[in-house]
JSON list of C-alpha atoms in Angstrom, two decimals:
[
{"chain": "A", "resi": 1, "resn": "UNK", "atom": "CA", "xyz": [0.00, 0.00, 0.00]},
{"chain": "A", "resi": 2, "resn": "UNK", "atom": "CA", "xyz": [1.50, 3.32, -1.16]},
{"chain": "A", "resi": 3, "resn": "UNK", "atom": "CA", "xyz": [1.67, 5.87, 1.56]},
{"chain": "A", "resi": 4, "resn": "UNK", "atom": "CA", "xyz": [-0.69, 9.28, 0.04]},
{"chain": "A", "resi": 5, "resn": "UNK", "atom": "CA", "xyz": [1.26, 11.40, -2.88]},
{"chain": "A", "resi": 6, "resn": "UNK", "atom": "CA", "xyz": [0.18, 14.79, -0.15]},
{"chain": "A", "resi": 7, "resn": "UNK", "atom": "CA", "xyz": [1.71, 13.31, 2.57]},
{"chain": "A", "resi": 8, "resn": "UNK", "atom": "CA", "xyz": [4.57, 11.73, 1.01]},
{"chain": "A", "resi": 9, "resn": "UNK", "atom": "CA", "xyz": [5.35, 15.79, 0.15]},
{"chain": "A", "resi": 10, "resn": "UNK", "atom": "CA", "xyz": [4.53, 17.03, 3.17]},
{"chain": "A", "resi": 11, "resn": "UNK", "atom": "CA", "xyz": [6.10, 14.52, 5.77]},
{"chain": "A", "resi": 12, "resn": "UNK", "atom": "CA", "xyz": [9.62, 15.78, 5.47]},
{"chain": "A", "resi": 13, "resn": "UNK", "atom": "CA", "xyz": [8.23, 19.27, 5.55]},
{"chain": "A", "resi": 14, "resn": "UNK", "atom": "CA", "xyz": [6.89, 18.88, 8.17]},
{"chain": "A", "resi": 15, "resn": "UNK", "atom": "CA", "xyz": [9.36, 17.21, 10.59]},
{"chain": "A", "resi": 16, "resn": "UNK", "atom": "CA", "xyz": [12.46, 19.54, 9.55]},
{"chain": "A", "resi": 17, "resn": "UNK", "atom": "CA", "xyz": [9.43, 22.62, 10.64]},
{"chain": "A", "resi": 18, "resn": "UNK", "atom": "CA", "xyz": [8.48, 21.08, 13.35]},
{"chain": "A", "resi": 19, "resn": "UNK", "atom": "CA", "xyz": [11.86, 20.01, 15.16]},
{"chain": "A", "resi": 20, "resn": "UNK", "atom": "CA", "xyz": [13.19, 23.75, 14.25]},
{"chain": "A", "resi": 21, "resn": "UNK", "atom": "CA", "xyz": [9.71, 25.48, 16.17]},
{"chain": "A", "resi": 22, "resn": "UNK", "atom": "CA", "xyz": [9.68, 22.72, 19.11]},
{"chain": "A", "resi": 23, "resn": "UNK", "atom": "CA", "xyz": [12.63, 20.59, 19.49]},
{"chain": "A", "resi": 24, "resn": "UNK", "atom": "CA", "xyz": [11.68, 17.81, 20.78]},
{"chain": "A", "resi": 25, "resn": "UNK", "atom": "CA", "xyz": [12.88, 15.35, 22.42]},
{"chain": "A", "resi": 26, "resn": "UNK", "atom": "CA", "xyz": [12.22, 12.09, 20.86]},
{"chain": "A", "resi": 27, "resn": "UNK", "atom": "CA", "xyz": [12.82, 8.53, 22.41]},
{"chain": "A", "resi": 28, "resn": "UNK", "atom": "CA", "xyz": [12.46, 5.22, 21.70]},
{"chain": "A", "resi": 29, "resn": "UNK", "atom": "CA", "xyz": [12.17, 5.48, 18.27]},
{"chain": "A", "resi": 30, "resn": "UNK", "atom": "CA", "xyz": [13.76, 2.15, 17.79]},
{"chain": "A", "resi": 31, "resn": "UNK", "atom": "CA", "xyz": [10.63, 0.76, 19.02]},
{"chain": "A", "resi": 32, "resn": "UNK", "atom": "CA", "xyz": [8.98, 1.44, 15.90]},
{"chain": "A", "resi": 33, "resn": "UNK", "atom": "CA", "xyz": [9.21, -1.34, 14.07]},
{"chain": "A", "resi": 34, "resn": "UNK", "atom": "CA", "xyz": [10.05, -0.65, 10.00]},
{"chain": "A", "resi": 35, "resn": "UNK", "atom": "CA", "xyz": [7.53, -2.78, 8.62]},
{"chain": "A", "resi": 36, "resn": "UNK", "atom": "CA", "xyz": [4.16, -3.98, 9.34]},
{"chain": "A", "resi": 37, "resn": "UNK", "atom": "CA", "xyz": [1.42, -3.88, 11.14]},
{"chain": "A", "resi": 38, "resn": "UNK", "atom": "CA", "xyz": [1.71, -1.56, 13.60]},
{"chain": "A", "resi": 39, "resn": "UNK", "atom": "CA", "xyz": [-0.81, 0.98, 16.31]},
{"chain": "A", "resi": 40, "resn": "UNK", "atom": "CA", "xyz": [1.06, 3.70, 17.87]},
{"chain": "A", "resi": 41, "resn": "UNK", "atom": "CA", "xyz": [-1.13, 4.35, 20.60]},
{"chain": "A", "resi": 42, "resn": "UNK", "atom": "CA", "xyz": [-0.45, 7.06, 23.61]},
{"chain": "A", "resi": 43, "resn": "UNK", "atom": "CA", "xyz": [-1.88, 10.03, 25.72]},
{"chain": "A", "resi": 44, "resn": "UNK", "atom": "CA", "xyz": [-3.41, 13.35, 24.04]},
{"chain": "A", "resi": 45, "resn": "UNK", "atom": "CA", "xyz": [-1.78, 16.78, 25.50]},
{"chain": "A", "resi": 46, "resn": "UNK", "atom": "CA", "xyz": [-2.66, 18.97, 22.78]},
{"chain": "A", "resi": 47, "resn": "UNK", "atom": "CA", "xyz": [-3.54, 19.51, 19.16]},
{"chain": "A", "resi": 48, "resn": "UNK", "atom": "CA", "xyz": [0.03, 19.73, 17.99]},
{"chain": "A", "resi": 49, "resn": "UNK", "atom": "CA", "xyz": [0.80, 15.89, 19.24]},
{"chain": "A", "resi": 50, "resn": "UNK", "atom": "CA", "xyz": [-0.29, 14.77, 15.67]},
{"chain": "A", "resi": 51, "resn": "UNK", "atom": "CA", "xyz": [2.70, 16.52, 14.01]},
{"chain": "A", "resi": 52, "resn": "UNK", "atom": "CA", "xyz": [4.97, 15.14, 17.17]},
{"chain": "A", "resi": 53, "resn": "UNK", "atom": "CA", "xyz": [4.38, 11.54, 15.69]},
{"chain": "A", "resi": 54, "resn": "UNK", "atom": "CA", "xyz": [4.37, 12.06, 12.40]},
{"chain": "A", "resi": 55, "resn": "UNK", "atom": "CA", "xyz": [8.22, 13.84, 12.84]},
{"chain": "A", "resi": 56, "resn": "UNK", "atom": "CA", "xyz": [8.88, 10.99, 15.10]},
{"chain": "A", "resi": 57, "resn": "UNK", "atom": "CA", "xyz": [8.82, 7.91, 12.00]},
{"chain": "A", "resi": 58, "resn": "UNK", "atom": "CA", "xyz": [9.07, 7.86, 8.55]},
{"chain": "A", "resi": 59, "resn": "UNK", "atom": "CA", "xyz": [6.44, 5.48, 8.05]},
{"chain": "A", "resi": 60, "resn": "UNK", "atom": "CA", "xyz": [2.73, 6.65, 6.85]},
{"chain": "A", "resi": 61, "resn": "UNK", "atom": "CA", "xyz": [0.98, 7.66, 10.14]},
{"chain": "A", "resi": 62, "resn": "UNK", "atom": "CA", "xyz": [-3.20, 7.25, 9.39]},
{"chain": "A", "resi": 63, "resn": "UNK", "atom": "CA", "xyz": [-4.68, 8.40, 11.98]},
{"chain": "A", "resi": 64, "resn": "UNK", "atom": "CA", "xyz": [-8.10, 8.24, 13.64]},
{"chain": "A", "resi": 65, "resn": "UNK", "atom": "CA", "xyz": [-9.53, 12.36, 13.66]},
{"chain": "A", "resi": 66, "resn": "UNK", "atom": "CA", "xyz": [-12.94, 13.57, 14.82]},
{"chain": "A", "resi": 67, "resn": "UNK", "atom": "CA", "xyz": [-15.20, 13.61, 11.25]},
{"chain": "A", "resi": 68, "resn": "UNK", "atom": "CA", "xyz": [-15.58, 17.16, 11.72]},
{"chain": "A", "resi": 69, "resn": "UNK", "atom": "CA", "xyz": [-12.05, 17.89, 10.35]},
{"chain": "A", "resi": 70, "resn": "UNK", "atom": "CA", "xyz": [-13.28, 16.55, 6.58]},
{"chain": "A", "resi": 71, "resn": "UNK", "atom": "CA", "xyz": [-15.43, 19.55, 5.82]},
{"chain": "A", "resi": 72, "resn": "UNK", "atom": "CA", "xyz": [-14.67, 21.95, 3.06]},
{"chain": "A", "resi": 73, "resn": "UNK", "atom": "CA", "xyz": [-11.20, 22.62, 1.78]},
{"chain": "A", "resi": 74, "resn": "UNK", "atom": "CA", "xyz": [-10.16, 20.98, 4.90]},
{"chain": "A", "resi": 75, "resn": "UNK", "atom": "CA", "xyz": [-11.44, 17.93, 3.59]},
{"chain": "A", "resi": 76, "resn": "UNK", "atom": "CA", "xyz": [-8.69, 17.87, 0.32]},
{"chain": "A", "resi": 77, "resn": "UNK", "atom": "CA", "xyz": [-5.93, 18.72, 3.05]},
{"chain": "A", "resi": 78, "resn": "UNK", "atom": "CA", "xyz": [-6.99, 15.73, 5.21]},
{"chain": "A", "resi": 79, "resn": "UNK", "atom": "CA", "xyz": [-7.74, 13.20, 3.19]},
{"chain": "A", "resi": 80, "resn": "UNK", "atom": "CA", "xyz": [-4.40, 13.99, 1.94]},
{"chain": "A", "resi": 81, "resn": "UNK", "atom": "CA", "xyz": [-2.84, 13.12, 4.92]},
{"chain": "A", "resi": 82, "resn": "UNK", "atom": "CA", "xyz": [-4.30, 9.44, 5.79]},
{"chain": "A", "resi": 83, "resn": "UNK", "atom": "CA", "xyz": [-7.12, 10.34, 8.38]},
{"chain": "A", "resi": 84, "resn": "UNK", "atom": "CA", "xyz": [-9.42, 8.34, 9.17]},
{"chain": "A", "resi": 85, "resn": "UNK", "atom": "CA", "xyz": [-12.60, 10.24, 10.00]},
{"chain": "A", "resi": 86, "resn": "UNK", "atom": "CA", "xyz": [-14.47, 9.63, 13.03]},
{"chain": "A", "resi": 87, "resn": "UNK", "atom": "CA", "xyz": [-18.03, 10.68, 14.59]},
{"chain": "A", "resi": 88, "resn": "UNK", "atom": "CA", "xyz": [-17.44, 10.79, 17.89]},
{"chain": "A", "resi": 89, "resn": "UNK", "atom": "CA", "xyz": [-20.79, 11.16, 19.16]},
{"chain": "A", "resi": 90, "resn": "UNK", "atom": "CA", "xyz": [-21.58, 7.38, 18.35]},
{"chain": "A", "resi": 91, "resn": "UNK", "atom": "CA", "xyz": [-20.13, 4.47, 17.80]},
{"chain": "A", "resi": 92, "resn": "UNK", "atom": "CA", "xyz": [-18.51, 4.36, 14.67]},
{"chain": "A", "resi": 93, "resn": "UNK", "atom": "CA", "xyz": [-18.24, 0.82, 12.93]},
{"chain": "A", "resi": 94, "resn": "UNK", "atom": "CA", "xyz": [-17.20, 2.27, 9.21]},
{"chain": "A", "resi": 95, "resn": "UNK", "atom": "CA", "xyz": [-14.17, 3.76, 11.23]},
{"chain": "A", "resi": 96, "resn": "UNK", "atom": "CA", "xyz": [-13.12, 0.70, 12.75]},
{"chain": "A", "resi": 97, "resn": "UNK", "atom": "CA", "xyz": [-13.35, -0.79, 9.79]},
{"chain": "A", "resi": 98, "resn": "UNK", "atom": "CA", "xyz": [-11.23, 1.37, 7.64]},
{"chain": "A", "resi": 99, "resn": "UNK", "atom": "CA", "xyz": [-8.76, 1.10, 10.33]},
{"chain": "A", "resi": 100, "resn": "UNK", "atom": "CA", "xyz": [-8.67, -2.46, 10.16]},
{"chain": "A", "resi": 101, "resn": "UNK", "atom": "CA", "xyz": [-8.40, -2.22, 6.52]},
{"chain": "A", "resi": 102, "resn": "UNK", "atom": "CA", "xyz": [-5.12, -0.27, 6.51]},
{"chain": "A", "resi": 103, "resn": "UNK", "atom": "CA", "xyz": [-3.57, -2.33, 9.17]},
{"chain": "A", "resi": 104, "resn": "UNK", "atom": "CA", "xyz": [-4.50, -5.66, 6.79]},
{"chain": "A", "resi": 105, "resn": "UNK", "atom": "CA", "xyz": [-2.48, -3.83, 4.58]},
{"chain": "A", "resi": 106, "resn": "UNK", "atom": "CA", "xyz": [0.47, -3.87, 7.00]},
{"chain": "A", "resi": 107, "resn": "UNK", "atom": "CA", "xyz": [0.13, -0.28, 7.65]},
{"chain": "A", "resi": 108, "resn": "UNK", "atom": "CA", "xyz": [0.20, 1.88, 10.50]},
{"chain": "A", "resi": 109, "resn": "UNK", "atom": "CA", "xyz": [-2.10, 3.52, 12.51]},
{"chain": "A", "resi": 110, "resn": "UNK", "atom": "CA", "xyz": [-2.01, 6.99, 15.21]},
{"chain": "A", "resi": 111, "resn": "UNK", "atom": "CA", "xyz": [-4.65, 6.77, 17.89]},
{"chain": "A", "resi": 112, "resn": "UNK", "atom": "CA", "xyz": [-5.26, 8.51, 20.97]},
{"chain": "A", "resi": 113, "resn": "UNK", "atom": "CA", "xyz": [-7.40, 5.81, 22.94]},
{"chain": "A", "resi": 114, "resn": "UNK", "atom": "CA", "xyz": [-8.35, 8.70, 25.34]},
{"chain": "A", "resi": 115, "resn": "UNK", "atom": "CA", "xyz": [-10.45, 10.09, 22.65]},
{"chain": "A", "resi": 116, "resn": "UNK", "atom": "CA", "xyz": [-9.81, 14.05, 22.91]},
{"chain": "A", "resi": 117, "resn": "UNK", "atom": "CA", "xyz": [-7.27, 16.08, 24.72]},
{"chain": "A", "resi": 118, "resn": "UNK", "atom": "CA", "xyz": [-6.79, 15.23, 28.20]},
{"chain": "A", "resi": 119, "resn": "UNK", "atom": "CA", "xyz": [-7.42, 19.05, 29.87]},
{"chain": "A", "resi": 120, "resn": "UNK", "atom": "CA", "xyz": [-7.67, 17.11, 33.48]},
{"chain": "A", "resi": 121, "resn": "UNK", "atom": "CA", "xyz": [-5.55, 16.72, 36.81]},
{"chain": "A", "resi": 122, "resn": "UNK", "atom": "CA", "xyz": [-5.91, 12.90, 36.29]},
{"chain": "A", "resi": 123, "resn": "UNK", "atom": "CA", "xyz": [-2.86, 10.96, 34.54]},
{"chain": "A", "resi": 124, "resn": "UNK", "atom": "CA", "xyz": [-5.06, 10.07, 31.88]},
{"chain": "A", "resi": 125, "resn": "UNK", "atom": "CA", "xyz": [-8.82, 10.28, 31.01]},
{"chain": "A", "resi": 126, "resn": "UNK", "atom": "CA", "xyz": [-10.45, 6.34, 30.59]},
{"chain": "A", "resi": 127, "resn": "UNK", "atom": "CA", "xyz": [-9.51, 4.51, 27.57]},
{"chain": "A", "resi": 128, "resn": "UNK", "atom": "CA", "xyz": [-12.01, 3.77, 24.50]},
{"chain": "A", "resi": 129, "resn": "UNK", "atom": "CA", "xyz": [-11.51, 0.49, 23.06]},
{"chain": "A", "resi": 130, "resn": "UNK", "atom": "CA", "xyz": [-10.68, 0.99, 19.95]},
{"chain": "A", "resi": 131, "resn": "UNK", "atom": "CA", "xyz": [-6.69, 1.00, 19.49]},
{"chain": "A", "resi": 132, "resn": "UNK", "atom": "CA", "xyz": [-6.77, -2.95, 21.67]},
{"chain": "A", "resi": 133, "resn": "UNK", "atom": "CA", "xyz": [-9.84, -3.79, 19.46]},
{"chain": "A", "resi": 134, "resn": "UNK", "atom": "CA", "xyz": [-8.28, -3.37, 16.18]},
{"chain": "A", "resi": 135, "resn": "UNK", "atom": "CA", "xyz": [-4.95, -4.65, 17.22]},
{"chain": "A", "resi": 136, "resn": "UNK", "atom": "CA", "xyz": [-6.93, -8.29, 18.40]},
{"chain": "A", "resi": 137, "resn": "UNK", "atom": "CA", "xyz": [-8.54, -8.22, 15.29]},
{"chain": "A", "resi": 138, "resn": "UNK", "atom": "CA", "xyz": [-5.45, -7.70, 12.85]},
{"chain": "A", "resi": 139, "resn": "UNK", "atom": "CA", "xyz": [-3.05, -9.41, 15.05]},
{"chain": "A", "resi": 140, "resn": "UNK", "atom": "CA", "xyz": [-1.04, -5.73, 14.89]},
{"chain": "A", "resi": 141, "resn": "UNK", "atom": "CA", "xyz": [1.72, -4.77, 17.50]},
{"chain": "A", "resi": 142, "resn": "UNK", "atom": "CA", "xyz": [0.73, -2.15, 20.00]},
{"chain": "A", "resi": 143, "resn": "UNK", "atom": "CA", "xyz": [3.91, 0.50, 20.40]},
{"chain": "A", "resi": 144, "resn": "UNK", "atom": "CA", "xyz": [2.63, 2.47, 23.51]},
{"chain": "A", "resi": 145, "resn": "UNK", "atom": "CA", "xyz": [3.90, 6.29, 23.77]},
{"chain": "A", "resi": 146, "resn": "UNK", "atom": "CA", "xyz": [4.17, 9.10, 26.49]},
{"chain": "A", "resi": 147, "resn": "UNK", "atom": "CA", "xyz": [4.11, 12.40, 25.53]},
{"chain": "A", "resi": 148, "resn": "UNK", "atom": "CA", "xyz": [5.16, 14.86, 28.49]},
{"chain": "A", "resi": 149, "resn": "UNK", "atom": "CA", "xyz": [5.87, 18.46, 28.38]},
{"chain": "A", "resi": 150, "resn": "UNK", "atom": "CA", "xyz": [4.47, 21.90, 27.06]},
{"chain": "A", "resi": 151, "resn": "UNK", "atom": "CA", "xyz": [4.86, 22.66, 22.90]},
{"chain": "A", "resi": 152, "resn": "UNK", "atom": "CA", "xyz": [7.09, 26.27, 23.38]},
{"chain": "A", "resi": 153, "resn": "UNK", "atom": "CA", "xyz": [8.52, 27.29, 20.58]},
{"chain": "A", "resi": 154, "resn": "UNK", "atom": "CA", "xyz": [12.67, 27.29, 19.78]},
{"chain": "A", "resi": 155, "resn": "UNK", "atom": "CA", "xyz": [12.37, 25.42, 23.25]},
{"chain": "A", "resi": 156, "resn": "UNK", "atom": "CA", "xyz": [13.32, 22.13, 24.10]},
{"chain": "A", "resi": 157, "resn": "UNK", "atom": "CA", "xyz": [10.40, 21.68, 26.48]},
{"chain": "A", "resi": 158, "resn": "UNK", "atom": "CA", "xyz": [8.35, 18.37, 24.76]},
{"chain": "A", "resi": 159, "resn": "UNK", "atom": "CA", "xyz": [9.04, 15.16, 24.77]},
{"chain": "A", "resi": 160, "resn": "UNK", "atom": "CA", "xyz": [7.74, 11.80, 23.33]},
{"chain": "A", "resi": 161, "resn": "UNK", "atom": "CA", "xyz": [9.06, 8.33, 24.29]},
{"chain": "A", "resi": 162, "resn": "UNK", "atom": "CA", "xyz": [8.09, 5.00, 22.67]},
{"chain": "A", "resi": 163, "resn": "UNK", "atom": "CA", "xyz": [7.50, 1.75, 24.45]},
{"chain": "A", "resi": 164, "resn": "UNK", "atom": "CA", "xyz": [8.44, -1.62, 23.94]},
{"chain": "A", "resi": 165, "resn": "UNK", "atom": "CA", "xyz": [6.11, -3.28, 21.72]},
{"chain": "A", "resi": 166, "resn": "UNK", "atom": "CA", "xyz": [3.55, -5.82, 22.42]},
{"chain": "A", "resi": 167, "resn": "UNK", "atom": "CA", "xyz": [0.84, -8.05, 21.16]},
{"chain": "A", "resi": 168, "resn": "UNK", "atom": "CA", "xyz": [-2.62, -8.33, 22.34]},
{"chain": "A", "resi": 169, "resn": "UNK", "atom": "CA", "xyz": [-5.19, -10.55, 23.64]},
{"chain": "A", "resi": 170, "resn": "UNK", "atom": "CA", "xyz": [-8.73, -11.33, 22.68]},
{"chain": "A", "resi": 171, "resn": "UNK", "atom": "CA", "xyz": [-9.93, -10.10, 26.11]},
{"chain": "A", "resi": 172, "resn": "UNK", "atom": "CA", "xyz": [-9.91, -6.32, 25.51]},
{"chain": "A", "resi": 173, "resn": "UNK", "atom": "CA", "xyz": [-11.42, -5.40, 28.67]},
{"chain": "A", "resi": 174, "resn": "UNK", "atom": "CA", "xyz": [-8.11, -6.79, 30.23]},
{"chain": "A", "resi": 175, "resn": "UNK", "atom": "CA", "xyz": [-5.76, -5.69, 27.29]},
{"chain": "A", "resi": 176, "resn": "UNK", "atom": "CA", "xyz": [-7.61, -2.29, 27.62]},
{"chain": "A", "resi": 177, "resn": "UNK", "atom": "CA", "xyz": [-6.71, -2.04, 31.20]},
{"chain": "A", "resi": 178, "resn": "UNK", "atom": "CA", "xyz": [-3.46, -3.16, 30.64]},
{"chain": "A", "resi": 179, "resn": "UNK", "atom": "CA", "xyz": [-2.64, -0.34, 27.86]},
{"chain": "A", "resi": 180, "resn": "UNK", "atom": "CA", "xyz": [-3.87, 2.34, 30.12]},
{"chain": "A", "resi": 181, "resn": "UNK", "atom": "CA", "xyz": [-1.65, 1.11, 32.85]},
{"chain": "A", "resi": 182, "resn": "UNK", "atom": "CA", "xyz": [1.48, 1.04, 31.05]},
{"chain": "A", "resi": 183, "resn": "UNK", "atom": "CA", "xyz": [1.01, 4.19, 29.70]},
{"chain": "A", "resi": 184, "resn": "UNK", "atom": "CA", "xyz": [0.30, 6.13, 33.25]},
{"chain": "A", "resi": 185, "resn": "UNK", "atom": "CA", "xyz": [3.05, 3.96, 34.49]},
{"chain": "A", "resi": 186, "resn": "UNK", "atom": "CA", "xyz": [5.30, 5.84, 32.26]},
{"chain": "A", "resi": 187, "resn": "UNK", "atom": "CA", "xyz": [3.95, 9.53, 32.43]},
{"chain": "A", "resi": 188, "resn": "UNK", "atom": "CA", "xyz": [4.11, 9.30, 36.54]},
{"chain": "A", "resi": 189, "resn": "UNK", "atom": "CA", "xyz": [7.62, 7.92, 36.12]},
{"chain": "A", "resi": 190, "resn": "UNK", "atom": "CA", "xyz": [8.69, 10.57, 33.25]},
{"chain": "A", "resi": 191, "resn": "UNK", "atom": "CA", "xyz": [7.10, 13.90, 35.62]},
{"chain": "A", "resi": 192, "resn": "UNK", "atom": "CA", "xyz": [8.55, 12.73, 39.10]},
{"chain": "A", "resi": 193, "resn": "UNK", "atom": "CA", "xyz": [12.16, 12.44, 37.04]},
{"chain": "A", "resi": 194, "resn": "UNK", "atom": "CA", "xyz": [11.55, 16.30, 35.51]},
{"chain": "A", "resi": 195, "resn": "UNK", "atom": "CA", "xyz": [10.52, 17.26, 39.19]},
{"chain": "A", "resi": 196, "resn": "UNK", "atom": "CA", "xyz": [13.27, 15.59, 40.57]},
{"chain": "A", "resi": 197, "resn": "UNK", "atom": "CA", "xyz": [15.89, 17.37, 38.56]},
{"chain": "A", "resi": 198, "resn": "UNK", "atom": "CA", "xyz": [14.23, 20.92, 38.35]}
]
């Protein structure tokens, strides 16, 4: 599967922009593997977390996006760029499905299993099935991230760091659990080290 003509333009772009505005700090990115099947799955912070990925691999990220994004001219720009529209005010099986579809296809998919941008005191908000679901189905690796930090620009204040990767079960209330865990694991361990050494 060819990665989109748009975002095969715009990719490089992109990260060189990006890592000049933000700097960030990027870990783990030997995690990723280089081929296959593969759902990157992590917290939300802000809207900028998107282009933190996509600087972080070469691969094609497609990610799941709220359906409100493919509107308009926004619509050309987005499609462009491998999202995967989704109405969040239901449950969205055509979604699901598409994602399924490009990780049969030994692709890679971007999800946020928190759903929106955590704006909380709590590590993380509850997880929606989806990025455990689609792994089980597709037999995909799950590489967990952390993203911790503020996006200020020309200042090295973000940082993203990937996680081993792992395979899933076909209990997802379990494997759900288990994602969530690992990834609050990491963010309380990554913001008592900053605190430590401020």
């Amino acid at each position: 599967m060819k990665e989109p003509y748009f975002y095969r333009i715009v990719r490089p772009v992109i990260s060189v922009l990006f890592k000049i505005c933000y700097r960030p700090t990027i870990v783990g990115k030997e995690f990723i593997p280089k081929t296959g099947r593969i759902v990157l799955a992590g917290n939300h912070t802000n809207n900028f977390d998107c282009l933190l990925l996509i600087s972080s691999t070469k691969r094609t990220i497609h990610f799941l996006a709220k359906d409100s994004l493919m509107k308009g001219i926004k619509k050309i720009i987005f499609k462009g760029m491998a999202i995967i529209p989704v109405n969040r005010s239901r449950k969205d099986p055509e979604a699901l499905k598409n994602a399924i579809d490009v990780l049969n296809k030994e692709q890679v998919i971007g999800i946020f299993p928190e759903g929106t941008i955590n704006r909380t005191e709590n590590i993380t908000l509850p997880f929606k099935y989806g990025a455990v679901k689609m792994a089980s189905v597709t037999d995909s690796v799950i590489v967990p991230f952390v993203i911790t930090g503020k996006y200020h620009l020309f200042r090295r204040k973000i940082r993203i760091e990937f996680l081993n990767p792992y395979k899933v079960g076909t209990d997802l209330e379990e494997e759900n659990k288990k994602l969530r865990e690992i990834i609050s694991y990491h963010l309380r361990r990554t913001r008592r080290h900053y605190e430590l050494i401020r």
